[in-house]
Amino acid sequence: LRGGVLRRSVLGWRRAALMTNYDGGASWQEAGPTASPAVMGTAVTALGTGGSALFDQTRAVEVELLNDAMWLESRSDEALLSGANLAVLGEELIQFGVAKPIGDRRLRLSRLLRGRRGTEWAAAAHASGEAFTLLDARSLAVIEPPLSVLGGEVLLSATGLGDPASVIASRTLTGEAVR
């Protein structure tokens, strides 16, 4: 975000067609297109263990965004309590009140709300190099797998125009999103 508007001209971003599979690759179903580009990066430092009951005012994490078109902004406590600046860091959902630029594409995130939406269990398992993604409704493609596949593996295929091959990702469907 820069000046309150998500910059859509993210370098190299092209939409892709999504397909899902719940039976080990035997049959695929269309899942629609990808959404707008997300603000993504990696953690440069490891976020220390923290609780989820109060604002964490002692710990911070430094992130490096993928390119210069991406940006993060600070938000007020009121905005945070309304859901602003929700991000996934590793497996933990966090919110950050302060996004302080510290270098090219690097920001120090602090004034944190930790373990959001039931991810307290992931608050002690951080490492440098883990993925960071700002969760914004405009950049999320919603895929609703059938509840009958909970505990099984879901495959997601993304194929962009002109791509030589599909990119396929797999994940065990644990039901975290249902909770």
Coordinates of C-alpha atoms in Angstrom, one line a residue:
L1 CA 0.0 0.0 0.0
R2 CA 1.3 3.4 -0.8
G3 CA -0.8 6.5 -0.1
G4 CA -3.7 4.1 0.9
V5 CA -4.0 2.6 -2.6
L6 CA -2.6 -0.9 -3.5
R7 CA -0.3 -0.5 -6.5
R8 CA -1.5 -3.0 -9.1
S9 CA 1.5 -2.7 -11.3
V10 CA 3.4 -5.4 -9.5
L11 CA 6.4 -6.5 -11.7
G12 CA 5.8 -9.7 -13.5
W13 CA 2.3 -10.3 -12.2
R14 CA -0.1 -12.1 -14.6
R15 CA -3.4 -13.7 -13.8
A16 CA -3.6 -17.5 -13.9
A17 CA -6.3 -20.1 -14.1
L18 CA -6.7 -22.1 -10.9
M19 CA -7.6 -25.8 -10.7
T20 CA -8.1 -27.9 -7.6
N21 CA -7.8 -31.6 -6.9
Y22 CA -8.8 -33.7 -3.9
D23 CA -8.1 -37.2 -5.1
G24 CA -4.3 -37.5 -5.6
G25 CA -4.3 -36.0 -9.1
A26 CA -7.0 -38.2 -10.7
S27 CA -9.5 -35.4 -11.5
W28 CA -9.2 -31.6 -11.5
Q29 CA -12.0 -29.0 -11.1
E30 CA -11.8 -25.4 -12.3
A31 CA -11.5 -22.9 -9.4
G32 CA -11.6 -19.6 -11.2
P33 CA -8.8 -17.1 -11.7
T34 CA -6.1 -15.8 -9.4
A35 CA -6.9 -12.5 -7.6
S36 CA -5.0 -9.3 -7.7
P37 CA -1.3 -9.5 -6.6
A38 CA -0.6 -9.7 -2.9
V39 CA 2.0 -7.8 -0.9
M40 CA 4.5 -10.6 -0.1
G41 CA 8.0 -11.0 1.1
T42 CA 10.2 -12.9 3.6
A43 CA 11.2 -12.4 7.2
V44 CA 14.7 -11.1 7.5
T45 CA 14.7 -11.8 11.3
A46 CA 12.9 -14.4 13.4
L47 CA 9.9 -13.1 15.4
G48 CA 10.3 -14.2 19.0
T49 CA 7.6 -16.0 21.0
G50 CA 4.7 -13.9 22.0
G51 CA 1.2 -14.1 23.6
S52 CA -2.1 -13.3 22.0
A53 CA -3.9 -11.5 24.8
L54 CA -2.4 -8.0 24.5
F55 CA -0.5 -5.8 22.1
D56 CA 3.1 -7.1 21.8
Q57 CA 5.1 -3.9 22.2
T58 CA 8.5 -5.6 22.8
R59 CA 9.0 -7.8 19.8
A60 CA 9.3 -6.9 16.1
V61 CA 10.1 -8.6 12.8
E62 CA 11.9 -7.2 9.8
V63 CA 10.5 -8.2 6.4
E64 CA 11.8 -7.7 2.9
L65 CA 9.1 -7.3 0.2
L66 CA 9.5 -9.0 -3.1
N67 CA 9.7 -5.8 -5.2
D68 CA 9.6 -2.0 -5.2
A69 CA 5.9 -1.8 -6.2
M70 CA 4.9 -3.4 -2.8
W71 CA 4.4 -1.4 0.4
L72 CA 3.0 -1.6 3.9
E73 CA 1.7 1.2 6.1
S74 CA 1.2 1.7 9.8
R75 CA -2.4 1.6 11.2
S76 CA -4.1 2.9 14.4
D77 CA -5.1 0.6 17.2
E78 CA -8.7 1.2 16.3
A79 CA -8.0 0.1 12.7
L80 CA -6.2 -3.0 13.9
L81 CA -9.1 -4.0 16.1
S82 CA -11.3 -3.6 13.0
G83 CA -9.0 -6.1 11.2
A84 CA -6.4 -3.9 9.4
N85 CA -2.9 -5.1 8.6
L86 CA -3.7 -8.8 8.9
A87 CA -0.8 -10.9 7.6
V88 CA 0.4 -14.4 7.7
L89 CA 4.0 -14.9 8.9
G90 CA 5.1 -18.5 8.6
E91 CA 2.0 -20.2 10.0
E92 CA 0.9 -17.4 12.4
L93 CA -1.6 -14.7 11.6
I94 CA -0.4 -11.4 13.0
Q95 CA -1.4 -7.8 12.8
F96 CA 1.0 -4.9 12.9
G97 CA 0.4 -1.3 13.9
V98 CA 3.8 0.1 12.9
A99 CA 5.5 -0.5 9.6
K100 CA 8.8 1.4 9.7
P101 CA 10.9 1.6 6.5
I102 CA 14.5 0.6 7.2
G103 CA 15.9 0.1 3.7
D104 CA 15.1 -0.8 0.2
R105 CA 11.9 -3.0 0.3
R106 CA 12.6 -3.6 4.0
L107 CA 10.3 -2.7 6.9
R108 CA 10.3 -3.3 10.6
L109 CA 6.9 -4.4 11.8
S110 CA 6.0 -3.8 15.5
R111 CA 3.1 -3.1 17.8
L112 CA 1.9 -6.5 17.0
L113 CA -1.3 -8.5 17.7
R114 CA -0.3 -12.1 17.7
G115 CA -1.9 -15.5 17.2
R116 CA -4.9 -14.1 15.5
R117 CA -7.9 -16.3 14.5
G118 CA -6.7 -19.4 16.4
T119 CA -3.0 -19.4 15.3
E120 CA -1.6 -19.0 18.8
W121 CA 0.0 -22.4 18.4
A122 CA 2.3 -21.0 15.7
A123 CA 3.6 -18.0 17.8
A124 CA 6.7 -19.9 18.9
A125 CA 7.8 -21.4 15.6
H126 CA 9.3 -18.5 13.7
A127 CA 12.6 -18.4 11.7
S128 CA 14.3 -16.0 9.4
G129 CA 13.5 -16.6 5.8
E130 CA 9.8 -17.6 6.3
A131 CA 7.1 -16.3 4.1
F132 CA 5.2 -13.1 4.8
T133 CA 1.9 -12.2 3.0
L134 CA -0.4 -9.3 3.7
L135 CA -4.0 -10.7 3.7
D136 CA -6.2 -8.3 1.7
A137 CA -9.6 -9.4 0.4
R138 CA -8.7 -8.0 -3.0
S139 CA -5.7 -10.3 -3.3
L140 CA -7.4 -13.6 -2.1
A141 CA -8.9 -16.2 -4.4
V142 CA -11.4 -18.0 -2.2
I143 CA -11.5 -21.8 -2.7
E144 CA -14.0 -23.8 -0.6
P145 CA -13.1 -27.5 -0.6
P146 CA -15.7 -30.0 0.5
L147 CA -15.6 -30.7 4.2
S148 CA -15.3 -34.4 3.4
V149 CA -11.7 -33.9 2.4
L150 CA -10.6 -32.6 5.8
G151 CA -7.4 -34.4 6.8
G152 CA -6.6 -35.1 3.1
E153 CA -4.3 -33.5 0.6
V154 CA -5.5 -30.7 -1.7
L155 CA -3.6 -29.9 -4.9
L156 CA -3.8 -26.5 -6.5
S157 CA -2.6 -25.8 -10.0
A158 CA -2.0 -22.4 -11.5
T159 CA -1.5 -21.9 -15.2
G160 CA -0.8 -18.5 -16.7
L161 CA -1.1 -17.5 -20.3
G162 CA 2.2 -18.4 -22.0
D163 CA 3.5 -20.4 -19.0
P164 CA 5.5 -23.5 -20.2
A165 CA 3.9 -25.6 -17.4
S166 CA 1.5 -25.3 -14.5
V167 CA 2.7 -24.6 -11.0
I168 CA 1.3 -27.1 -8.6
A169 CA 1.2 -26.7 -4.8
S170 CA 0.0 -29.3 -2.2
R171 CA -1.2 -28.9 1.3
T172 CA -2.9 -31.1 3.9
L173 CA -6.3 -29.7 4.6
T174 CA -6.4 -29.3 8.4
G175 CA -9.5 -27.3 8.8
E176 CA -7.8 -24.2 10.3
A177 CA -9.9 -21.9 8.0
V178 CA -13.1 -23.6 9.2
R179 CA -12.2 -22.8 12.8

